[in-house]
mmCIF file of C-alpha atoms in Angstrom:
data_model
loop_
_atom_site.group_PDB
_atom_site.id
_atom_site.type_symbol
_atom_site.label_atom_id
_atom_site.label_comp_id
_atom_site.label_asym_id
_atom_site.label_seq_id
_atom_site.Cartn_x
_atom_site.Cartn_y
_atom_site.Cartn_z
ATOM 1 C CA MET A 1 -16.163 11.314 2.233
ATOM 2 C CA PRO A 2 -12.866 13.303 2.837
ATOM 3 C CA SER A 3 -9.630 11.730 2.914
ATOM 4 C CA LYS A 4 -8.109 10.163 6.087
ATOM 5 C CA ILE A 5 -6.151 7.510 8.076
ATOM 6 C CA ILE A 6 -7.886 4.482 8.469
ATOM 7 C CA ASP A 7 -7.476 1.516 10.292
ATOM 8 C CA ALA A 8 -4.777 -0.642 9.209
ATOM 9 C CA ARG A 9 -7.265 -3.554 9.095
ATOM 10 C CA GLN A 10 -8.843 -2.398 6.018
ATOM 11 C CA THR A 11 -5.245 -2.924 4.254
ATOM 12 C CA ALA A 12 -5.801 -6.838 4.757
ATOM 13 C CA LYS A 13 -9.081 -6.523 3.484
ATOM 14 C CA ALA A 14 -8.335 -4.564 0.314
ATOM 15 C CA LEU A 15 -5.797 -7.577 -0.661
ATOM 16 C CA ARG A 16 -8.550 -9.918 -1.045
ATOM 17 C CA GLU A 17 -10.147 -8.058 -3.897
ATOM 18 C CA PRO A 18 -9.465 -9.789 -7.143
ATOM 19 C CA THR A 19 -8.856 -6.434 -9.253
ATOM 20 C CA LEU A 20 -6.142 -5.198 -6.446
ATOM 21 C CA ILE A 21 -4.605 -8.459 -6.966
ATOM 22 C CA SER A 22 -4.479 -9.118 -10.096
ATOM 23 C CA PHE A 23 -3.154 -5.159 -10.624
ATOM 24 C CA VAL A 24 -0.017 -6.276 -8.091
ATOM 25 C CA ASP A 25 0.381 -9.622 -9.261
ATOM 26 C CA MET A 26 0.715 -7.597 -12.677
ATOM 27 C CA ALA A 27 2.945 -4.851 -11.737
ATOM 28 C CA ARG A 28 5.377 -7.322 -9.824
ATOM 29 C CA TRP A 29 6.125 -9.411 -13.004
ATOM 30 C CA LEU A 30 6.168 -6.401 -15.530
ATOM 31 C CA ALA A 31 8.495 -4.810 -13.300
ATOM 32 C CA ALA A 32 10.863 -7.630 -13.244
ATOM 33 C CA MET A 33 10.073 -8.128 -17.060
ATOM 34 C CA MET A 34 11.536 -4.637 -17.547
ATOM 35 C CA VAL A 35 14.478 -4.828 -15.720
ATOM 36 C CA MET A 36 15.311 -8.086 -17.457
ATOM 37 C CA LEU A 37 14.736 -6.891 -20.962
ATOM 38 C CA ALA A 38 16.721 -3.411 -20.094
ATOM 39 C CA HIS A 39 19.772 -5.493 -19.191
ATOM 40 C CA ALA A 40 19.349 -8.016 -21.729
ATOM 41 C CA ARG A 41 20.719 -5.142 -24.408
ATOM 42 C CA ASN A 42 23.300 -4.232 -22.446
ATOM 43 C CA PRO A 43 26.001 -6.832 -23.589
ATOM 44 C CA LEU A 44 24.743 -7.568 -27.127
ATOM 45 C CA ILE A 45 23.864 -4.287 -28.769
ATOM 46 C CA ILE A 46 25.424 -1.201 -28.963
ATOM 47 C CA GLY A 47 24.546 1.416 -26.993
ATOM 48 C CA TYR A 48 21.996 4.094 -28.702
ATOM 49 C CA GLY A 49 24.538 7.053 -28.669
ATOM 50 C CA GLU A 50 27.234 4.006 -30.707
ATOM 51 C CA LEU A 51 24.558 3.703 -33.313
ATOM 52 C CA ALA A 52 25.030 4.761 -36.929
ATOM 53 C CA ALA A 53 22.463 7.256 -38.223
ATOM 54 C CA GLY A 54 21.650 4.379 -40.430
ATOM 55 C CA ASP A 55 20.926 2.003 -37.892
ATOM 56 C CA GLN A 56 18.690 4.661 -35.843
ATOM 57 C CA ARG A 57 15.568 3.527 -37.525
ATOM 58 C CA PRO A 58 12.286 4.134 -36.214
ATOM 59 C CA TRP A 59 11.597 0.801 -34.747
ATOM 60 C CA VAL A 60 14.668 0.965 -33.288
ATOM 61 C CA GLN A 61 14.474 4.250 -31.301
ATOM 62 C CA ALA A 62 10.929 2.914 -30.052
ATOM 63 C CA TRP A 63 12.501 -0.578 -29.038
ATOM 64 C CA PHE A 64 15.422 1.578 -26.842
ATOM 65 C CA TRP A 65 12.958 3.864 -25.836
ATOM 66 C CA LEU A 66 10.460 1.271 -24.307
ATOM 67 C CA THR A 67 13.640 -1.128 -22.752
ATOM 68 C CA GLY A 68 14.784 1.757 -20.899
ATOM 69 C CA PHE A 69 12.360 1.692 -17.614
ATOM 70 C CA HIS A 70 14.410 -0.364 -15.460
ATOM 71 C CA ALA A 71 15.508 2.101 -13.214
ATOM 72 C CA GLN A 72 11.772 2.829 -12.725
ATOM 73 C CA ALA A 73 10.903 -0.713 -12.390
ATOM 74 C CA VAL A 74 13.599 -0.967 -9.192
ATOM 75 C CA LEU A 75 11.000 1.950 -7.875
ATOM 76 C CA VAL A 76 7.890 -0.181 -8.458
ATOM 77 C CA PHE A 77 9.362 -3.188 -6.294
ATOM 78 C CA PHE A 78 10.298 -0.589 -3.780
ATOM 79 C CA VAL A 79 6.713 0.683 -3.332
ATOM 80 C CA LEU A 80 4.656 -2.439 -3.805
ATOM 81 C CA SER A 81 7.139 -3.673 -0.614
ATOM 82 C CA GLY A 82 5.952 -0.939 1.320
ATOM 83 C CA PHE A 83 2.352 -1.365 0.731
ATOM 84 C CA LEU A 84 2.208 -5.510 1.344
ATOM 85 C CA VAL A 85 4.807 -6.089 3.801
ATOM 86 C CA GLY A 86 3.993 -2.295 5.521
ATOM 87 C CA GLY A 87 0.560 -2.624 5.147
ATOM 88 C CA LEU A 88 0.005 -6.385 6.269
ATOM 89 C CA SER A 89 2.553 -5.616 9.187
ATOM 90 C CA MET A 90 0.119 -2.700 10.890
ATOM 91 C CA ALA A 91 -3.047 -4.656 10.440
ATOM 92 C CA ARG A 92 -1.644 -7.293 12.579
ATOM 93 C CA ALA A 93 -0.312 -4.908 14.704
ATOM 94 C CA ALA A 94 -3.749 -3.382 14.748
ATOM 95 C CA ASP A 95 -5.127 -6.510 15.785
ATOM 96 C CA GLY A 96 -2.982 -7.330 18.371
ATOM 97 C CA ARG A 97 -1.521 -10.221 16.201
ATOM 98 C CA PHE A 98 1.953 -8.695 15.173
ATOM 99 C CA GLU A 99 5.059 -10.705 16.884
ATOM 100 C CA SER A 100 8.447 -9.601 15.890
ATOM 101 C CA GLY A 101 9.678 -12.844 15.891
ATOM 102 C CA GLY A 102 7.120 -14.076 13.552
ATOM 103 C CA TYR A 103 7.501 -11.141 11.372
ATOM 104 C CA ALA A 104 11.548 -11.917 11.003
ATOM 105 C CA ILE A 105 10.869 -15.741 10.038
ATOM 106 C CA ASP A 106 8.318 -14.472 7.398
ATOM 107 C CA ARG A 107 10.431 -12.229 5.918
ATOM 108 C CA ILE A 108 13.792 -13.937 6.112
ATOM 109 C CA ALA A 109 12.096 -16.846 4.623
ATOM 110 C CA ARG A 110 10.925 -15.209 1.436
ATOM 111 C CA LEU A 111 14.334 -13.354 0.750
ATOM 112 C CA PHE A 112 16.572 -16.506 1.506
ATOM 113 C CA ILE A 113 14.468 -19.155 0.137
ATOM 114 C CA ALA A 114 15.514 -17.956 -3.519
ATOM 115 C CA PHE A 115 18.397 -15.496 -2.785
ATOM 116 C CA LEU A 116 20.893 -17.889 -1.052
ATOM 117 C CA PRO A 117 19.944 -20.227 -4.151
ATOM 118 C CA ALA A 118 20.812 -17.505 -6.538
ATOM 119 C CA LEU A 119 24.232 -17.017 -5.050
ATOM 120 C CA ALA A 120 25.265 -20.273 -5.684
ATOM 121 C CA LEU A 121 23.914 -20.002 -8.904
ATOM 122 C CA THR A 122 25.933 -16.952 -9.738
ATOM 123 C CA PHE A 123 28.860 -17.755 -7.819
ATOM 124 C CA GLY A 124 28.834 -21.336 -10.140
ATOM 125 C CA LEU A 125 28.267 -19.716 -13.771
ATOM 126 C CA ASP A 126 30.825 -16.994 -13.114
ATOM 127 C CA TRP A 127 33.439 -19.711 -12.348
ATOM 128 C CA ILE A 128 32.736 -21.440 -14.698
ATOM 129 C CA GLY A 129 32.701 -18.039 -17.380
ATOM 130 C CA VAL A 130 36.063 -16.864 -16.129
ATOM 131 C CA HIS A 131 37.682 -20.223 -16.490
ATOM 132 C CA TYR A 132 36.283 -22.055 -19.699
ATOM 133 C CA PHE A 133 34.696 -18.746 -21.747
ATOM 134 C CA GLY A 134 36.218 -15.431 -20.517
ATOM 135 C CA GLY A 135 37.542 -14.682 -24.066
ATOM 136 C CA THR A 136 34.526 -12.319 -24.525
ATOM 137 C CA GLY A 137 35.826 -9.708 -21.957
ATOM 138 C CA LEU A 138 32.701 -10.229 -20.385
ATOM 139 C CA TYR A 139 34.034 -11.362 -16.781
ATOM 140 C CA ASP A 140 37.324 -9.146 -17.253
ATOM 141 C CA GLY A 141 35.603 -5.875 -17.618
ATOM 142 C CA THR A 142 37.071 -5.537 -21.126
ATOM 143 C CA HIS A 143 33.984 -5.990 -23.275
ATOM 144 C CA PRO A 144 32.848 -2.723 -24.567
ATOM 145 C CA MET A 145 29.216 -3.000 -23.108
ATOM 146 C CA VAL A 146 30.697 -3.697 -19.596
ATOM 147 C CA ILE A 147 33.033 -0.752 -19.594
ATOM 148 C CA ALA A 148 30.451 1.381 -21.041
ATOM 149 C CA LYS A 149 27.991 0.540 -18.769
ATOM 150 C CA SER A 150 29.309 -0.669 -15.355
ATOM 151 C CA HIS A 151 33.119 1.181 -16.438
ATOM 152 C CA GLY A 152 35.118 -1.542 -16.839
ATOM 153 C CA LEU A 153 33.994 -3.931 -13.123
ATOM 154 C CA ALA A 154 35.826 -6.687 -13.389
ATOM 155 C CA PHE A 155 33.044 -9.433 -12.246
ATOM 156 C CA GLN A 156 35.917 -11.972 -12.094
ATOM 157 C CA ASP A 157 37.261 -10.017 -9.126
ATOM 158 C CA LEU A 158 34.167 -10.385 -6.861
ATOM 159 C CA LEU A 159 33.920 -13.847 -6.337
ATOM 160 C CA SER A 160 36.144 -13.903 -3.113
ATOM 161 C CA GLY A 161 35.253 -15.718 0.224
ATOM 162 C CA GLY A 162 34.675 -12.289 1.603
ATOM 163 C CA VAL A 163 32.526 -10.829 -1.038
ATOM 164 C CA VAL A 164 30.366 -13.783 -0.640
ATOM 165 C CA LEU A 165 30.065 -13.879 3.164
ATOM 166 C CA GLY A 166 28.833 -10.162 2.876
ATOM 167 C CA ASN A 167 26.345 -10.753 0.365
ATOM 168 C CA ILE A 168 25.373 -13.926 2.629
ATOM 169 C CA THR A 169 24.660 -11.750 5.434
ATOM 170 C CA MET A 170 22.979 -8.907 3.210
ATOM 171 C CA LEU A 171 25.602 -6.477 3.093
ATOM 172 C CA GLN A 172 26.508 -6.093 -0.555
ATOM 173 C CA TYR A 173 26.326 -2.374 -2.217
ATOM 174 C CA TYR A 174 26.430 -0.759 1.546
ATOM 175 C CA PHE A 175 29.089 -2.423 3.240
ATOM 176 C CA THR A 176 30.740 -4.999 0.358
ATOM 177 C CA PRO A 177 30.679 -5.675 -3.130
ATOM 178 C CA VAL A 178 27.658 -7.427 -4.754
ATOM 179 C CA LEU A 179 28.598 -10.829 -5.988
ATOM 180 C CA GLY A 180 30.136 -11.494 -9.047
ATOM 181 C CA SER A 181 28.200 -10.952 -12.557
ATOM 182 C CA ASN A 182 24.859 -10.018 -10.703
ATOM 183 C CA GLN A 183 25.080 -6.473 -9.641
ATOM 184 C CA PRO A 184 21.095 -6.053 -9.665
ATOM 185 C CA LEU A 185 20.822 -7.790 -6.236
ATOM 186 C CA TRP A 186 21.962 -4.476 -4.696
ATOM 187 C CA THR A 187 18.238 -4.145 -3.932
ATOM 188 C CA LEU A 188 17.971 -7.089 -2.373
ATOM 189 C CA SER A 189 19.832 -5.889 0.731
ATOM 190 C CA THR A 190 18.341 -2.636 0.046
ATOM 191 C CA GLU A 191 15.027 -4.740 0.953
ATOM 192 C CA PHE A 192 16.473 -6.542 3.977
ATOM 193 C CA TRP A 193 17.320 -3.594 5.577
ATOM 194 C CA PHE A 194 13.667 -1.959 4.597
ATOM 195 C CA TYR A 195 12.222 -4.938 6.522
ATOM 196 C CA MET A 196 14.535 -4.997 9.266
ATOM 197 C CA VAL A 197 14.476 -1.428 10.019
ATOM 198 C CA PHE A 198 10.415 -1.102 9.835
ATOM 199 C CA GLY A 199 10.301 -4.405 11.767
ATOM 200 C CA LEU A 200 12.311 -2.669 14.708
ATOM 201 C CA CYS A 201 10.548 0.694 14.619
ATOM 202 C CA LEU A 202 6.753 -1.251 14.644
ATOM 203 C CA THR A 203 7.797 -3.592 17.839
ATOM 204 C CA GLY A 204 9.604 -0.230 19.404
ATOM 205 C CA ALA A 205 5.874 1.301 18.824
ATOM 206 C CA ILE A 206 3.848 -1.477 20.461
ATOM 207 C CA ALA A 207 6.365 -2.791 22.904
ATOM 208 C CA ARG A 208 6.875 -1.892 26.652
ATOM 209 C CA GLY A 209 9.882 -1.139 28.300
ATOM 210 C CA ARG A 210 13.603 -1.721 27.620
ATOM 211 C CA THR A 211 12.581 -3.642 24.451
ATOM 212 C CA ARG A 212 10.849 -0.431 22.958
ATOM 213 C CA TYR A 213 14.083 1.413 23.388
ATOM 214 C CA VAL A 214 16.377 -1.109 22.345
ATOM 215 C CA SER A 215 14.306 -2.153 19.351
ATOM 216 C CA LEU A 216 14.133 2.023 18.306
ATOM 217 C CA ALA A 217 17.813 2.542 19.171
ATOM 218 C CA LEU A 218 18.925 -0.564 16.876
ATOM 219 C CA ALA A 219 16.310 1.106 13.916
ATOM 220 C CA LEU A 220 18.475 4.594 14.308
ATOM 221 C CA VAL A 221 21.909 2.363 14.512
ATOM 222 C CA ALA A 222 21.305 0.857 11.179
ATOM 223 C CA VAL A 223 19.834 3.597 9.250
ATOM 224 C CA ALA A 224 22.541 5.503 10.316
ATOM 225 C CA ALA A 225 25.309 2.971 9.353
ATOM 226 C CA LEU A 226 23.525 2.578 5.769
ATOM 227 C CA GLY A 227 23.736 6.118 5.065
ATOM 228 C CA GLY A 228 21.702 8.693 3.202
ATOM 229 C CA MET A 229 21.153 6.886 -0.198
ATOM 230 C CA PHE A 230 19.151 3.882 2.041
ATOM 231 C CA VAL A 231 17.152 7.179 3.600
ATOM 232 C CA SER A 232 16.134 8.090 0.032
ATOM 233 C CA TYR A 233 15.518 4.573 -1.042
ATOM 234 C CA LEU A 234 13.547 4.067 2.321
ATOM 235 C CA GLY A 235 11.182 6.733 1.909
ATOM 236 C CA GLN A 236 10.186 5.516 -1.418
ATOM 237 C CA TRP A 237 9.080 2.206 0.150
ATOM 238 C CA LEU A 238 7.054 4.513 2.933
ATOM 239 C CA VAL A 239 5.276 5.530 -0.139
ATOM 240 C CA GLY A 240 3.973 2.238 -0.271
ATOM 241 C CA LEU A 241 3.343 2.246 3.422
ATOM 242 C CA ALA A 242 1.160 5.524 3.237
ATOM 243 C CA VAL A 243 -0.610 4.137 0.246
ATOM 244 C CA ALA A 244 -2.055 1.463 2.352
ATOM 245 C CA MET A 245 -2.922 3.096 5.563
ATOM 246 C CA ILE A 246 -5.096 6.503 3.771
ATOM 247 C CA TYR A 247 -8.495 6.011 2.322
ATOM 248 C CA ALA A 248 -8.852 8.928 0.053
ATOM 249 C CA PRO A 249 -12.115 8.056 -2.515
ATOM 250 C CA ARG A 250 -11.294 11.651 -3.743
ATOM 251 C CA LEU A 251 -8.038 10.818 -5.099
ATOM 252 C CA SER A 252 -9.466 7.080 -6.709
ATOM 253 C CA ARG A 253 -9.085 7.957 -9.946
ATOM 254 C CA PRO A 254 -7.694 4.736 -12.244
ATOM 255 C CA VAL A 255 -7.676 6.242 -15.537
ATOM 256 C CA SER A 256 -6.194 9.947 -14.482
ATOM 257 C CA ALA A 257 -3.463 8.379 -12.301
ATOM 258 C CA THR A 258 -2.535 6.133 -15.176
ATOM 259 C CA ILE A 259 -2.144 8.903 -17.611
ATOM 260 C CA ALA A 260 -0.197 10.954 -15.298
ATOM 261 C CA LEU A 261 2.262 7.922 -14.494
ATOM 262 C CA VAL A 262 2.502 7.160 -18.017
ATOM 263 C CA LEU A 263 3.372 10.957 -18.762
ATOM 264 C CA TRP A 264 5.629 11.256 -16.164
ATOM 265 C CA LEU A 265 7.375 8.183 -17.486
ATOM 266 C CA ALA A 266 7.570 9.347 -20.621
ATOM 267 C CA ILE A 267 9.080 12.880 -19.833
ATOM 268 C CA CYS A 268 11.330 11.073 -17.726
ATOM 269 C CA ARG A 269 13.193 8.695 -20.473
ATOM 270 C CA PHE A 270 13.163 11.527 -22.579
ATOM 271 C CA GLN A 271 15.480 13.581 -19.789
ATOM 272 C CA ASP A 272 17.386 10.638 -18.694
ATOM 273 C CA ALA A 273 20.979 12.239 -19.412
ATOM 274 C CA ALA A 274 19.985 15.104 -17.153
ATOM 275 C CA ILE A 275 18.828 13.282 -14.655
ATOM 276 C CA ASP A 276 21.761 11.202 -14.442
ATOM 277 C CA ALA A 277 23.768 13.848 -14.306
ATOM 278 C CA ASP A 278 22.198 15.673 -11.563
ATOM 279 C CA LEU A 279 21.578 13.516 -7.854
ATOM 280 C CA ALA A 280 18.851 15.931 -6.592
ATOM 281 C CA LEU A 281 16.794 16.053 -9.509
ATOM 282 C CA ARG A 282 17.570 12.128 -10.212
ATOM 283 C CA MET A 283 16.097 11.663 -6.487
ATOM 284 C CA THR A 284 13.427 14.219 -7.018
ATOM 285 C CA THR A 285 11.997 12.528 -10.316
ATOM 286 C CA GLU A 286 12.335 9.356 -8.035
ATOM 287 C CA TYR A 287 9.871 10.436 -5.620
ATOM 288 C CA VAL A 288 7.367 11.536 -7.672
ATOM 289 C CA THR A 289 7.565 8.437 -10.016
ATOM 290 C CA ALA A 290 7.055 6.686 -6.445
ATOM 291 C CA ILE A 291 4.145 8.508 -5.619
ATOM 292 C CA LEU A 292 2.508 8.552 -8.880
ATOM 293 C CA PHE A 293 2.774 4.723 -8.834
ATOM 294 C CA GLY A 294 1.322 5.061 -5.278
ATOM 295 C CA TRP A 295 -1.244 7.180 -6.339
ATOM 296 C CA VAL A 296 -2.248 4.229 -9.062
ATOM 297 C CA LEU A 297 -2.077 1.439 -6.501
ATOM 298 C CA LEU A 298 -4.758 3.960 -4.067
ATOM 299 C CA SER A 299 -6.624 4.065 -7.307
ATOM 300 C CA MET A 300 -7.095 0.111 -7.186
ATOM 301 C CA ARG A 301 -8.529 -0.297 -4.309
ATOM 302 C CA GLY A 302 -12.388 -0.663 -3.464
ATOM 303 C CA ARG A 303 -12.517 -1.268 -7.203
ATOM 304 C CA ARG A 304 -14.011 -3.750 -9.791
ATOM 305 C CA ILE A 305 -12.183 -3.859 -13.131
ATOM 306 C CA VAL A 306 -13.360 -6.788 -15.534
ATOM 307 C CA VAL A 307 -10.178 -6.998 -17.141
ATOM 308 C CA PHE A 308 -7.628 -7.053 -14.461
ATOM 309 C CA GLU A 309 -10.207 -9.926 -13.181
ATOM 310 C CA TRP A 310 -9.841 -11.826 -16.820
ATOM 311 C CA LEU A 311 -5.855 -11.260 -16.850
ATOM 312 C CA ALA A 312 -5.568 -12.669 -12.763
ATOM 313 C CA PRO A 313 -4.792 -15.888 -13.935
ATOM 314 C CA PHE A 314 -1.786 -14.900 -15.819
ATOM 315 C CA ASN A 315 -0.971 -12.591 -13.786
ATOM 316 C CA LYS A 316 -0.778 -14.891 -10.818
ATOM 317 C CA PHE A 317 1.242 -17.281 -13.196
ATOM 318 C CA MET A 318 3.970 -14.826 -14.539
ATOM 319 C CA ALA A 319 4.119 -13.037 -10.377
ATOM 320 C CA ASP A 320 4.690 -16.544 -9.478
ATOM 321 C CA PHE A 321 8.498 -16.409 -10.747
ATOM 322 C CA SER A 322 8.664 -12.888 -11.188
ATOM 323 C CA TYR A 323 11.022 -12.921 -8.074
ATOM 324 C CA SER A 324 13.141 -15.512 -9.300
ATOM 325 C CA LEU A 325 13.309 -13.476 -12.322
ATOM 326 C CA TYR A 326 14.873 -10.709 -10.934
ATOM 327 C CA LEU A 327 17.400 -12.843 -8.796
ATOM 328 C CA VAL A 328 18.971 -14.775 -11.694
ATOM 329 C CA HIS A 329 18.220 -13.255 -15.257
ATOM 330 C CA PHE A 330 21.794 -11.232 -14.946
ATOM 331 C CA PRO A 331 24.309 -14.121 -14.638
ATOM 332 C CA VAL A 332 22.662 -15.967 -17.256
ATOM 333 C CA LEU A 333 22.259 -13.301 -19.602
ATOM 334 C CA ILE A 334 26.401 -12.859 -19.025
ATOM 335 C CA PHE A 335 27.130 -16.798 -19.253
ATOM 336 C CA ALA A 336 24.651 -16.915 -22.265
ATOM 337 C CA THR A 337 26.555 -14.508 -24.302
ATOM 338 C CA ALA A 338 30.054 -15.499 -22.701
ATOM 339 C CA VAL A 339 29.231 -19.201 -23.982
ATOM 340 C CA LEU A 340 27.939 -18.047 -27.338
ATOM 341 C CA GLY A 341 30.608 -15.746 -28.186
ATOM 342 C CA SER A 342 33.377 -18.445 -27.242
ATOM 343 C CA VAL A 343 31.883 -21.017 -29.637
ATOM 344 C CA THR A 344 30.732 -19.245 -32.377
ATOM 345 C CA ASN A 345 33.433 -16.713 -32.457
ATOM 346 C CA ILE A 346 31.040 -13.826 -33.850
ATOM 347 C CA ALA A 347 32.695 -10.664 -32.976
ATOM 348 C CA GLY A 348 29.054 -9.502 -31.824
ATOM 349 C CA TYR A 349 29.053 -11.288 -28.672
ATOM 350 C CA ARG A 350 32.514 -10.030 -27.918
ATOM 351 C CA GLU A 351 31.561 -6.167 -29.019
ATOM 352 C CA GLY A 352 28.155 -5.765 -29.624
ATOM 353 C CA PHE A 353 25.846 -6.349 -32.169
ATOM 354 C CA ARG A 354 24.199 -3.830 -34.447
ATOM 355 C CA PRO A 355 20.237 -3.834 -33.655
ATOM 356 C CA THR A 356 19.356 -4.514 -36.975
ATOM 357 C CA ASP A 357 21.924 -7.426 -37.522
ATOM 358 C CA PRO A 358 19.796 -10.585 -37.650
ATOM 359 C CA VAL A 359 22.287 -13.001 -35.615
ATOM 360 C CA GLY A 360 22.016 -10.310 -32.699
ATOM 361 C CA ILE A 361 17.639 -9.790 -32.784
ATOM 362 C CA ALA A 362 18.272 -14.360 -32.741
ATOM 363 C CA SER A 363 20.554 -13.680 -29.728
ATOM 364 C CA TYR A 364 18.624 -11.063 -27.979
ATOM 365 C CA VAL A 365 15.352 -12.950 -28.208
ATOM 366 C CA GLY A 366 16.731 -16.602 -27.770
ATOM 367 C CA ILE A 367 18.377 -15.478 -24.494
ATOM 368 C CA ILE A 368 15.394 -13.767 -23.482
ATOM 369 C CA ILE A 369 13.668 -17.171 -23.358
ATOM 370 C CA LEU A 370 16.576 -19.007 -21.953
ATOM 371 C CA ILE A 371 16.412 -16.620 -19.216
ATOM 372 C CA LEU A 372 12.413 -17.212 -18.626
ATOM 373 C CA ALA A 373 12.689 -20.976 -18.718
ATOM 374 C CA VAL A 374 15.831 -20.791 -16.258
ATOM 375 C CA ALA A 375 13.847 -18.651 -13.909
ATOM 376 C CA TRP A 376 10.636 -20.584 -14.421
ATOM 377 C CA LEU A 377 12.524 -24.068 -12.719
ATOM 378 C CA PHE A 378 14.355 -22.168 -10.687
ATOM 379 C CA ALA A 379 11.158 -20.495 -9.139
ATOM 380 C CA GLN A 380 9.937 -24.109 -8.382
ATOM 381 C CA LEU A 381 12.894 -25.475 -6.686
ATOM 382 C CA THR A 382 12.840 -22.547 -4.441
ATOM 383 C CA GLU A 383 10.150 -19.881 -3.716
ATOM 384 C CA ARG A 384 7.423 -22.054 -4.611
ATOM 385 C CA HIS A 385 8.006 -23.728 -0.935
ATOM 386 C CA THR A 386 8.071 -20.391 0.503
ATOM 387 C CA ALA A 387 5.062 -20.847 2.722
ATOM 388 C CA ASP A 388 6.466 -24.425 3.661
ATOM 389 C CA LEU A 389 9.798 -22.744 4.905
ATOM 390 C CA ARG A 390 7.485 -19.899 6.861
ATOM 391 C CA ARG A 391 5.481 -22.995 8.767
ATOM 392 C CA TYR A 392 8.401 -25.135 9.364
ATOM 393 C CA LEU A 393 10.563 -22.181 10.645
ATOM 394 C CA ARG A 394 7.525 -20.782 12.819
ATOM 395 C CA GLN A 395 6.834 -24.237 14.179
ATOM 396 C CA ARG A 396 10.474 -24.462 15.454
ATOM 397 C CA PHE A 397 10.155 -20.981 16.962
ATOM 398 C CA HIS A 398 7.273 -21.594 18.718
ATOM 399 C CA GLN A 399 8.067 -24.997 20.304
ATOM 400 C CA ALA A 400 11.474 -23.593 21.400
ATOM 401 C CA LYS A 401 9.111 -20.823 23.319
ATOM 402 C CA GLY A 402 6.180 -23.562 24.102
ATOM 403 C CA ARG A 403 3.641 -21.862 22.378
ATOM 404 C CA THR A 404 1.327 -23.217 19.516
ATOM 405 C CA PRO A 405 2.305 -21.137 16.384
ATOM 406 C CA HIS A 406 -0.600 -19.168 14.909
ATOM 407 C CA ILE A 407 0.544 -19.022 10.946
ATOM 408 C CA ALA A 408 -1.209 -15.992 9.592
ATOM 409 C CA PRO A 409 -1.979 -16.181 5.558
ATOM 410 C CA GLU A 410 0.345 -13.849 3.418
#
């Protein structure tokens, strides 16, 4: 059967398949874990280019190489978001069940139930760190790793009321700095505007009269204001939506797709310096990565792979706090490193450890365990209650409109 555009309702059906569900869960937690493992190196371990020849052992090279896929992990988030949010929304539109108000509630509840507490946690940890554990240079931008990775960005200067307000309104990265040490939160504003622009476009596509033109005009204004980088990221999100919307049995090759993705990622890692130095090349490689991951995702539809079904409980457990892990890992990492440096007065916390230093290795592993524990607890207090918040907000929304709510499963 040839490839073709399919009924969007098949997307919702596919997301009930055990293999696909488990694969999506695995991709979510692996991507979050990869970002955290890469970031944990930055304040703790000296950069590879600064290592003495004696420290560049094979296992050190392998460790640096394997924990360097954080940028690609962000692309995985974007593609998965397009696949899940875009695909399910198109399915609802095809069934005549899409409501712009309900869509906005679902998306805002999903993001903000954990995002706002993460901002509060970031502000609190950074404030304490600045005032009581600032001697390591992690907050004033004088730590060697902060200079190397963030060009001496002083996190302590990013805690003003204006920055807090800009982050609450999801304007960080595009119109205002990201709050304090939690620089990974730039992707959250990007996700938020993916949802808003797509929701406005979908509303414009199915609405009539003035609503159609107003929705499409607002989408165009948002895209124009956010600029070219947002358009590039939006294209990667749309790769996920495309995967949700097509039926291509000739392309469904899980082994071939996985091999192609792994080989491509390896090539990108070996060419990191050249790719980072050329914006056009970096954008091209990002799109190839997004498309290849989309091919893997496409290949999982309609498949039954026993290993994924066997791993499903573990993948779900890890995925259930992957969002929280992404949200809180960096401020916890910076704070823990600052506390250890101030309490122990060990030079490695102020300058970076050699990767073969036992104290550095123990600190890296210990802080990772701490981050995972904090993220899991944070998730129990926040994102675990997403469905309850959605239900409550939808009920209030429909009560205000004098209708009985229909609570669609996510």
